[in-house]
Short mmCIF file of N, CA and C and ligand atoms in Angstrom, two decimals:
data_model
loop_
_atom_site.label_atom_id
_atom_site.label_comp_id
_atom_site.label_asym_id
_atom_site.label_seq_id
_atom_site.Cartn_x
_atom_site.Cartn_y
_atom_site.Cartn_z
N MET N 7 10.46 -6.89 -39.73
CA MET N 7 10.38 -8.08 -38.98
C MET N 7 9.92 -9.27 -39.75
N GLN N 8 10.40 -10.26 -39.51
CA GLN N 8 10.08 -11.65 -40.13
C GLN N 8 9.50 -12.72 -38.94
N ILE N 9 8.22 -12.23 -38.50
CA ILE N 9 7.91 -13.12 -37.18
C ILE N 9 7.32 -14.32 -37.56
N ARG N 10 7.78 -15.38 -37.07
CA ARG N 10 7.15 -16.75 -37.10
C ARG N 10 7.23 -17.47 -35.75
N ILE N 11 6.22 -18.32 -35.68
CA ILE N 11 6.01 -18.97 -34.39
C ILE N 11 6.46 -20.80 -34.49
N SER N 12 6.88 -21.24 -33.61
CA SER N 12 7.44 -22.67 -33.39
C SER N 12 6.91 -23.18 -32.43
N HIS N 13 6.41 -24.59 -32.51
CA HIS N 13 6.32 -25.38 -31.09
C HIS N 13 7.14 -26.51 -30.83
N ASP N 14 8.34 -26.33 -31.47
CA ASP N 14 9.38 -27.31 -31.42
C ASP N 14 10.69 -27.03 -30.85
N CYS N 15 11.14 -27.90 -29.83
CA CYS N 15 12.37 -27.41 -29.11
C CYS N 15 13.89 -27.81 -30.09
N GLU N 16 13.48 -28.53 -31.26
CA GLU N 16 14.74 -28.89 -32.13
C GLU N 16 15.36 -27.72 -32.56
N GLY N 17 16.72 -27.58 -32.41
CA GLY N 17 17.37 -26.48 -32.93
C GLY N 17 17.40 -25.29 -32.20
N ILE N 18 16.89 -25.27 -31.01
CA ILE N 18 16.66 -23.93 -30.43
C ILE N 18 18.26 -23.53 -29.75
N ASP N 19 18.39 -22.30 -29.76
CA ASP N 19 19.71 -21.76 -29.34
C ASP N 19 19.36 -21.62 -27.81
N TRP N 20 19.64 -22.53 -26.98
CA TRP N 20 19.50 -22.40 -25.57
C TRP N 20 20.21 -21.38 -24.74
N ALA N 21 21.30 -21.08 -25.31
CA ALA N 21 22.08 -19.87 -24.64
C ALA N 21 21.28 -18.60 -24.90
N ARG N 22 20.68 -18.33 -26.07
CA ARG N 22 19.93 -17.34 -26.31
C ARG N 22 18.59 -17.26 -25.50
N VAL N 23 17.98 -18.45 -25.17
CA VAL N 23 17.06 -18.48 -24.35
C VAL N 23 17.23 -18.17 -22.93
N THR N 24 18.29 -18.52 -22.41
CA THR N 24 19.02 -18.14 -21.04
C THR N 24 19.15 -16.62 -21.21
N TYR N 25 19.66 -16.26 -22.16
CA TYR N 25 20.06 -14.69 -22.17
C TYR N 25 18.68 -13.73 -22.20
N ILE N 26 17.77 -14.32 -22.84
CA ILE N 26 16.44 -13.40 -22.78
C ILE N 26 15.86 -13.66 -21.33
N LEU N 27 15.68 -14.63 -20.75
CA LEU N 27 15.40 -15.00 -19.32
C LEU N 27 16.04 -13.82 -18.35
N GLU N 28 17.48 -13.93 -18.61
CA GLU N 28 18.20 -13.08 -17.77
C GLU N 28 17.89 -11.53 -18.01
N THR N 29 17.76 -11.22 -19.10
CA THR N 29 17.41 -9.72 -19.55
C THR N 29 16.27 -9.39 -19.01
N VAL N 30 15.11 -10.38 -18.94
CA VAL N 30 13.82 -9.65 -18.56
C VAL N 30 13.79 -10.07 -17.04
N GLY N 31 14.83 -10.46 -16.47
CA GLY N 31 14.95 -10.50 -14.94
C GLY N 31 14.27 -11.71 -14.29
N MET N 32 14.14 -12.83 -15.13
CA MET N 32 13.65 -14.17 -14.64
C MET N 32 14.61 -15.12 -14.46
N THR N 33 14.22 -16.09 -13.91
CA THR N 33 15.32 -17.30 -13.26
C THR N 33 16.58 -17.31 -14.12
N GLY N 34 17.54 -17.60 -13.19
CA GLY N 34 18.90 -18.18 -13.80
C GLY N 34 18.88 -19.37 -14.15
N GLY N 35 19.95 -19.90 -14.38
CA GLY N 35 20.48 -21.25 -14.69
C GLY N 35 21.21 -21.33 -16.16
N GLU N 36 21.50 -22.45 -16.11
CA GLU N 36 22.53 -22.69 -17.38
C GLU N 36 21.81 -23.22 -18.56
N PRO N 37 22.18 -22.89 -19.87
CA PRO N 37 21.39 -23.25 -21.00
C PRO N 37 20.86 -24.85 -20.82
N GLU N 38 21.67 -25.70 -20.40
CA GLU N 38 21.29 -26.99 -20.61
C GLU N 38 20.12 -27.50 -19.67
N PHE N 39 19.89 -26.42 -18.39
CA PHE N 39 18.94 -26.53 -17.49
C PHE N 39 17.66 -25.97 -18.29
N HIS N 40 17.68 -24.98 -18.84
CA HIS N 40 16.41 -24.49 -19.76
C HIS N 40 16.04 -25.47 -20.94
N GLN N 41 16.99 -26.03 -21.57
CA GLN N 41 16.58 -26.99 -22.52
C GLN N 41 15.94 -28.22 -22.09
N SER N 42 16.41 -28.52 -20.61
CA SER N 42 15.76 -29.67 -20.24
C SER N 42 14.40 -29.44 -19.49
N ILE N 43 14.05 -28.36 -19.08
CA ILE N 43 12.70 -28.11 -18.60
C ILE N 43 11.86 -27.60 -19.67
N PHE N 44 12.42 -26.91 -20.75
CA PHE N 44 11.48 -26.87 -22.05
C PHE N 44 11.29 -28.29 -22.79
N GLU N 45 12.01 -29.07 -22.76
CA GLU N 45 11.76 -30.18 -23.37
C GLU N 45 11.05 -31.19 -22.66
N SER N 46 10.84 -30.97 -21.50
CA SER N 46 9.88 -31.81 -20.42
C SER N 46 8.63 -31.27 -20.47
N SER N 47 8.33 -29.90 -21.09
CA SER N 47 7.02 -29.45 -20.85
C SER N 47 6.08 -29.94 -22.03
N ASP N 48 5.03 -29.78 -21.65
CA ASP N 48 3.85 -30.38 -22.59
C ASP N 48 3.49 -29.26 -23.86
N VAL N 49 3.60 -28.07 -23.55
CA VAL N 49 3.44 -27.21 -24.71
C VAL N 49 4.59 -26.19 -24.66
N VAL N 50 5.13 -26.06 -25.90
CA VAL N 50 6.22 -24.84 -25.76
C VAL N 50 6.00 -23.89 -27.25
N VAL N 51 6.12 -22.79 -27.00
CA VAL N 51 6.03 -21.82 -28.05
C VAL N 51 7.42 -20.81 -28.03
N PHE N 52 7.80 -20.82 -29.48
CA PHE N 52 9.06 -20.09 -29.62
C PHE N 52 8.64 -19.07 -30.53
N VAL N 53 8.88 -17.74 -30.36
CA VAL N 53 8.82 -16.87 -31.60
C VAL N 53 10.06 -16.41 -32.06
N PHE N 54 10.30 -16.28 -33.42
CA PHE N 54 11.53 -16.07 -34.18
C PHE N 54 11.23 -14.83 -34.90
N ASP N 55 12.30 -13.82 -34.94
CA ASP N 55 12.38 -12.92 -35.92
C ASP N 55 13.49 -13.50 -37.01
N ALA N 56 12.99 -13.88 -38.11
CA ALA N 56 13.88 -14.40 -38.93
C ALA N 56 14.49 -15.72 -38.28
N ASP N 57 15.71 -15.90 -37.88
CA ASP N 57 16.23 -17.09 -37.38
C ASP N 57 16.53 -16.95 -35.76
N GLU N 58 16.29 -15.75 -35.34
CA GLU N 58 16.63 -15.56 -33.82
C GLU N 58 15.36 -15.66 -32.96
N VAL N 59 15.40 -16.30 -32.05
CA VAL N 59 14.56 -16.44 -30.99
C VAL N 59 14.28 -14.88 -30.28
N VAL N 60 13.22 -14.38 -30.26
CA VAL N 60 12.81 -13.24 -29.57
C VAL N 60 11.69 -13.32 -28.30
N GLY N 61 11.01 -14.41 -28.12
CA GLY N 61 10.34 -14.64 -27.21
C GLY N 61 9.75 -16.04 -27.04
N PHE N 62 9.01 -16.50 -25.85
CA PHE N 62 8.83 -17.94 -25.71
C PHE N 62 7.91 -17.89 -24.59
N GLY N 63 7.41 -19.13 -24.48
CA GLY N 63 6.69 -19.54 -23.28
C GLY N 63 6.48 -20.98 -23.26
N ARG N 64 5.88 -21.55 -22.06
CA ARG N 64 5.86 -23.16 -22.02
C ARG N 64 4.74 -23.34 -21.14
N ALA N 65 4.08 -24.68 -21.14
CA ALA N 65 3.23 -25.16 -20.08
C ALA N 65 3.38 -26.47 -19.95
N ILE N 66 3.10 -26.95 -18.44
CA ILE N 66 3.15 -28.28 -18.22
C ILE N 66 1.63 -28.49 -18.01
N SER N 67 1.22 -29.70 -18.51
CA SER N 67 -0.27 -30.11 -18.37
C SER N 67 -0.53 -31.56 -18.20
N ASP N 68 -1.61 -31.87 -17.69
CA ASP N 68 -2.01 -33.16 -17.55
C ASP N 68 -2.74 -33.76 -18.73
N GLY N 69 -3.05 -32.69 -19.73
CA GLY N 69 -3.73 -32.93 -20.93
C GLY N 69 -5.18 -33.02 -20.89
N GLY N 70 -5.92 -32.76 -19.50
CA GLY N 70 -7.34 -32.84 -19.56
C GLY N 70 -7.96 -32.06 -18.39
N LYS N 71 -7.05 -31.76 -17.24
CA LYS N 71 -7.80 -31.21 -16.18
C LYS N 71 -6.95 -29.90 -15.88
N ASN N 72 -5.77 -29.94 -15.82
CA ASN N 72 -5.03 -29.01 -15.07
C ASN N 72 -3.60 -28.41 -15.76
N ALA N 73 -3.37 -27.38 -15.94
CA ALA N 73 -1.99 -27.08 -16.54
C ALA N 73 -1.46 -25.68 -15.88
N CYS N 74 -0.05 -25.66 -16.17
CA CYS N 74 0.53 -24.17 -15.37
C CYS N 74 1.15 -23.67 -16.62
N LEU N 75 0.93 -22.39 -16.63
CA LEU N 75 1.67 -21.56 -17.65
C LEU N 75 2.88 -21.02 -17.09
N LEU N 76 4.16 -21.16 -17.90
CA LEU N 76 5.33 -20.82 -17.22
C LEU N 76 6.10 -20.15 -18.36
N ASP N 77 7.25 -19.29 -17.79
CA ASP N 77 8.23 -18.81 -18.64
C ASP N 77 7.84 -18.03 -19.66
N VAL N 78 6.86 -17.13 -19.78
CA VAL N 78 6.58 -16.36 -20.81
C VAL N 78 7.45 -14.97 -20.64
N ALA N 79 8.09 -14.91 -21.95
CA ALA N 79 9.17 -13.70 -22.05
C ALA N 79 9.40 -13.25 -23.24
N VAL N 80 9.64 -11.93 -23.49
CA VAL N 80 9.69 -11.34 -24.91
C VAL N 80 10.87 -10.46 -24.67
N LEU N 81 11.73 -10.58 -25.53
CA LEU N 81 12.89 -9.54 -25.66
C LEU N 81 12.65 -8.29 -25.40
N PRO N 82 13.44 -7.38 -24.70
CA PRO N 82 12.62 -6.04 -24.37
C PRO N 82 12.54 -5.19 -25.80
N GLU N 83 13.38 -5.30 -26.87
CA GLU N 83 13.38 -4.64 -28.06
C GLU N 83 12.09 -4.91 -28.75
N TYR N 84 11.48 -6.28 -28.52
CA TYR N 84 10.38 -6.72 -29.28
C TYR N 84 9.10 -6.69 -28.42
N GLN N 85 9.18 -6.18 -27.28
CA GLN N 85 7.92 -5.87 -26.31
C GLN N 85 7.34 -4.95 -27.01
N GLY N 86 5.89 -5.04 -26.71
CA GLY N 86 4.72 -4.17 -27.14
C GLY N 86 4.37 -4.25 -28.50
N LYS N 87 4.71 -5.35 -29.08
CA LYS N 87 4.45 -5.53 -30.60
C LYS N 87 3.35 -6.68 -30.88
N GLY N 88 2.89 -6.98 -29.67
CA GLY N 88 1.79 -8.31 -29.69
C GLY N 88 2.37 -9.67 -29.89
N ILE N 89 3.70 -9.58 -29.41
CA ILE N 89 4.31 -11.17 -29.42
C ILE N 89 3.91 -11.74 -28.10
N GLY N 90 3.73 -11.05 -27.04
CA GLY N 90 3.46 -11.66 -25.72
C GLY N 90 1.88 -12.42 -25.95
N ILE N 91 1.01 -11.50 -26.66
CA ILE N 91 -0.21 -12.07 -26.81
C ILE N 91 -0.32 -13.23 -27.73
N MET N 92 0.40 -13.24 -28.59
CA MET N 92 0.89 -14.38 -29.72
C MET N 92 1.09 -15.57 -28.98
N ILE N 93 2.10 -15.37 -28.06
CA ILE N 93 2.58 -16.57 -27.23
C ILE N 93 1.52 -17.26 -26.29
N VAL N 94 0.77 -16.25 -25.42
CA VAL N 94 0.05 -16.94 -24.70
C VAL N 94 -1.37 -17.41 -25.31
N ASP N 95 -1.73 -16.76 -26.38
CA ASP N 95 -2.77 -17.34 -27.01
C ASP N 95 -2.43 -18.61 -27.83
N SER N 96 -1.26 -18.92 -28.12
CA SER N 96 -0.85 -20.05 -28.81
C SER N 96 -0.96 -21.28 -27.72
N ILE N 97 -0.42 -20.99 -26.63
CA ILE N 97 -0.42 -21.96 -25.56
C ILE N 97 -1.82 -22.31 -25.06
N LEU N 98 -2.62 -21.30 -25.04
CA LEU N 98 -4.12 -21.57 -24.35
C LEU N 98 -4.85 -22.47 -25.50
N ASP N 99 -4.53 -22.07 -26.61
CA ASP N 99 -5.05 -23.12 -27.83
C ASP N 99 -4.72 -24.39 -27.47
N HIS N 100 -3.62 -24.76 -26.94
CA HIS N 100 -3.33 -26.13 -26.87
C HIS N 100 -3.85 -26.69 -25.57
N LEU N 101 -4.63 -26.02 -24.56
CA LEU N 101 -4.99 -26.28 -23.46
C LEU N 101 -6.37 -26.19 -23.15
N LYS N 102 -7.11 -26.31 -24.33
CA LYS N 102 -8.62 -26.15 -24.16
C LYS N 102 -9.13 -27.26 -23.20
N GLY N 103 -10.12 -26.92 -22.46
CA GLY N 103 -10.65 -27.70 -21.53
C GLY N 103 -9.80 -27.86 -20.13
N CYS N 104 -8.80 -27.25 -20.25
CA CYS N 104 -8.02 -27.37 -18.80
C CYS N 104 -8.20 -25.91 -17.85
N ASN N 105 -8.05 -26.28 -16.76
CA ASN N 105 -7.75 -25.35 -15.91
C ASN N 105 -6.33 -24.55 -15.96
N VAL N 106 -6.23 -23.42 -16.04
CA VAL N 106 -4.53 -22.85 -16.33
C VAL N 106 -4.37 -22.13 -15.15
N LEU N 107 -3.27 -22.50 -14.49
CA LEU N 107 -2.67 -21.62 -13.36
C LEU N 107 -1.44 -21.00 -13.69
N LEU N 108 -1.19 -19.79 -13.21
CA LEU N 108 0.13 -19.13 -13.38
C LEU N 108 0.58 -18.42 -11.93
N PHE N 109 1.61 -18.03 -12.04
CA PHE N 109 1.94 -17.02 -10.93
C PHE N 109 2.59 -15.88 -11.82
N ALA N 110 2.01 -14.52 -11.67
CA ALA N 110 2.40 -13.44 -12.54
C ALA N 110 3.55 -12.62 -11.56
N ASN N 111 4.46 -12.16 -12.41
CA ASN N 111 5.53 -11.22 -11.73
C ASN N 111 4.59 -10.14 -11.34
N PRO N 112 4.98 -9.52 -10.31
CA PRO N 112 4.07 -8.21 -9.70
C PRO N 112 4.19 -7.34 -10.95
N GLY N 113 3.15 -6.67 -11.38
CA GLY N 113 2.92 -5.70 -12.27
C GLY N 113 2.44 -6.34 -13.57
N ARG N 114 2.50 -7.62 -13.65
CA ARG N 114 2.34 -8.25 -15.02
C ARG N 114 0.69 -8.84 -14.93
N GLU N 115 0.02 -8.60 -13.73
CA GLU N 115 -1.39 -9.31 -13.52
C GLU N 115 -2.40 -8.66 -14.77
N ALA N 116 -2.20 -7.52 -15.11
CA ALA N 116 -2.97 -6.90 -15.94
C ALA N 116 -3.06 -7.28 -17.64
N PHE N 117 -1.71 -7.80 -17.82
CA PHE N 117 -1.51 -8.60 -19.14
C PHE N 117 -2.05 -9.82 -19.24
N TYR N 118 -2.24 -10.35 -18.03
CA TYR N 118 -3.03 -11.93 -18.02
C TYR N 118 -4.55 -11.51 -17.97
N GLU N 119 -4.95 -10.56 -17.27
CA GLU N 119 -6.42 -10.49 -17.16
C GLU N 119 -7.10 -10.57 -18.49
N ARG N 120 -6.42 -9.87 -19.61
CA ARG N 120 -6.91 -9.79 -20.89
C ARG N 120 -7.27 -10.92 -21.55
N PHE N 121 -6.53 -12.11 -20.87
CA PHE N 121 -7.16 -13.65 -21.56
C PHE N 121 -8.33 -14.24 -20.75
N GLY N 122 -8.59 -13.46 -19.55
CA GLY N 122 -9.42 -14.10 -18.64
C GLY N 122 -9.07 -14.51 -17.38
N PHE N 123 -7.71 -14.49 -17.04
CA PHE N 123 -7.23 -14.83 -15.90
C PHE N 123 -7.68 -14.00 -14.85
N ARG N 124 -8.05 -14.81 -13.60
CA ARG N 124 -8.54 -14.11 -12.49
C ARG N 124 -7.79 -14.40 -11.37
N LYS N 125 -7.46 -13.38 -10.52
CA LYS N 125 -6.75 -13.58 -8.95
C LYS N 125 -7.46 -14.85 -8.29
N MET N 126 -6.44 -15.69 -7.67
CA MET N 126 -7.07 -16.94 -7.08
C MET N 126 -7.16 -16.44 -5.45
N LYS N 127 -8.34 -16.72 -4.86
CA LYS N 127 -8.49 -16.39 -3.47
C LYS N 127 -7.72 -17.55 -2.59
N THR N 128 -7.59 -18.73 -2.87
CA THR N 128 -7.03 -19.67 -2.22
C THR N 128 -5.65 -20.11 -2.67
N GLY N 129 -5.11 -19.49 -3.69
CA GLY N 129 -3.85 -20.07 -4.27
C GLY N 129 -2.73 -20.25 -3.23
N MET N 130 -1.89 -21.16 -3.41
CA MET N 130 -0.94 -21.45 -2.53
C MET N 130 0.22 -22.18 -3.27
N ALA N 131 1.41 -21.91 -2.95
CA ALA N 131 2.59 -22.33 -3.73
C ALA N 131 3.60 -22.88 -2.61
N LEU N 132 4.25 -24.09 -2.93
CA LEU N 132 5.31 -24.74 -1.97
C LEU N 132 6.60 -24.34 -3.00
N PHE N 133 7.11 -23.19 -2.83
CA PHE N 133 8.13 -22.70 -3.43
C PHE N 133 9.73 -23.45 -2.99
N VAL N 134 10.69 -23.73 -3.84
CA VAL N 134 11.98 -24.32 -3.39
C VAL N 134 12.63 -22.93 -2.59
N ASP N 135 12.54 -21.81 -3.14
CA ASP N 135 13.47 -20.85 -2.30
C ASP N 135 12.05 -19.81 -1.80
N PRO N 136 11.38 -19.88 -0.91
CA PRO N 136 10.30 -19.15 -0.46
C PRO N 136 10.82 -17.65 -0.12
N GLU N 137 12.10 -17.48 0.38
CA GLU N 137 12.42 -16.13 0.72
C GLU N 137 12.73 -15.36 -0.40
N ALA N 138 13.33 -15.86 -1.54
CA ALA N 138 13.29 -15.30 -2.75
C ALA N 138 11.99 -14.81 -3.43
N MET N 139 11.04 -15.68 -3.28
CA MET N 139 9.63 -15.58 -3.93
C MET N 139 8.95 -14.44 -3.22
N GLU N 140 9.38 -14.27 -1.71
CA GLU N 140 8.75 -13.27 -0.86
C GLU N 140 9.30 -12.05 -1.40
N LYS N 141 10.56 -12.02 -1.49
CA LYS N 141 11.31 -10.58 -1.84
C LYS N 141 10.79 -10.28 -3.14
N ARG N 142 10.43 -11.11 -4.18
CA ARG N 142 9.97 -10.69 -5.46
C ARG N 142 8.37 -10.24 -5.26
N GLY N 143 7.82 -10.55 -4.28
CA GLY N 143 6.43 -9.97 -4.06
C GLY N 143 5.47 -10.98 -4.58
N ILE N 144 6.08 -12.37 -4.57
CA ILE N 144 4.97 -13.36 -5.17
C ILE N 144 4.22 -14.10 -4.11
N ILE N 145 4.78 -14.14 -2.99
CA ILE N 145 4.14 -14.80 -1.88
C ILE N 145 3.97 -13.83 -0.76
N GLU N 146 3.01 -14.09 0.14
CA GLU N 146 2.98 -13.27 1.43
C GLU N 146 4.35 -13.75 2.31
C1 COA H 220 4.92 -9.54 -20.12
C2 COA H 220 5.37 -9.67 -21.47
C3 COA H 220 5.41 -11.15 -21.62
C4 COA H 220 4.25 -9.09 -22.58
O1 COA H 220 4.89 -9.13 -23.92
P1 COA H 220 4.75 -8.19 -25.03
O2 COA H 220 5.17 -8.66 -26.24
O3 COA H 220 5.29 -7.19 -24.61
O4 COA H 220 3.25 -7.91 -25.04
P2 COA H 220 2.18 -7.47 -26.20
O5 COA H 220 2.90 -6.56 -26.99
O6 COA H 220 1.62 -8.71 -26.68
O7 COA H 220 1.22 -6.64 -25.29
C5 COA H 220 0.03 -6.83 -25.33
C6 COA H 220 -0.78 -6.12 -24.45
O8 COA H 220 -0.52 -6.17 -23.08
C7 COA H 220 -0.34 -4.91 -22.49
N1 COA H 220 0.99 -5.22 -21.53
C8 COA H 220 2.02 -5.61 -21.60
N2 COA H 220 2.73 -5.65 -20.42
C9 COA H 220 1.85 -5.31 -19.54
C10 COA H 220 1.75 -5.07 -18.23
N3 COA H 220 2.90 -5.32 -17.43
N4 COA H 220 0.50 -4.77 -17.45
C11 COA H 220 -0.74 -4.45 -18.23
N5 COA H 220 -0.64 -4.67 -19.49
C12 COA H 220 0.68 -4.97 -20.31
C13 COA H 220 0.38 -4.05 -23.62
O9 COA H 220 -0.05 -2.67 -23.25
C14 COA H 220 -0.46 -4.51 -24.69
O10 COA H 220 -1.96 -4.08 -24.55
P3 COA H 220 -2.58 -3.33 -25.83
O11 COA H 220 -2.68 -4.20 -26.82
O12 COA H 220 -3.74 -2.97 -25.27
O13 COA H 220 -1.91 -2.10 -26.06
C15 COA H 220 6.77 -8.92 -21.68
O14 COA H 220 6.47 -7.44 -21.39
C16 COA H 220 7.69 -9.60 -20.77
O15 COA H 220 8.59 -10.48 -21.39
N6 COA H 220 8.06 -9.06 -19.70
C17 COA H 220 9.05 -9.50 -18.93
C18 COA H 220 9.09 -10.94 -18.47
C19 COA H 220 7.71 -11.13 -17.70
O16 COA H 220 7.31 -10.40 -16.73
N7 COA H 220 7.19 -12.19 -18.29
C20 COA H 220 5.88 -12.58 -17.38
C21 COA H 220 6.11 -13.37 -16.36
S1 COA H 220 4.74 -13.60 -15.22
#
């Protein structure tokens, strides 16, 4: 493996990003949609093996107080090799001093606890599709 990390949306193969998201069971959408939301994010991280994207994550942030960690995903054949930790560490490095919120897929909570994330007692979310999020086990 020739692993490298980038914080740049320039030259990203958005069809591959879409493929990885679908492969790990995360939100659908066209490549152009993912390009738009990654390019509008304040922090992006892409992990490459040679020239191919194998994982990524992003965050939106006000730059000083609050931020939200989103779309952390690693291609299944690259999981368990420390790439997920690399992605989250790298994003958190850019969010120093901010409260960082996230909503984990059920079963992923322990992955985030290792970085110091703790369950919120009063966390609430106004989702566009609450029924789907309820089915996924994300809201009550
Ligand atoms: C969650 C995910 C990003 C982790 O990436 P990864 O590259 O496999 O993670 P790493 O190899 O860096 O694993 C780091 C550690 O987390 C642990 N870990 C990974 N997934 C875990 C989980 N679901 N629960 C608890 N621990 C987990 C690993 O065992 C490893 O621990 P160790 O170093 O003590 O052995 C990856 O499994 C993934 O893309 N999953 C599908 C998409 C997803 O659910 N993303 C998160 C959205 S909330």
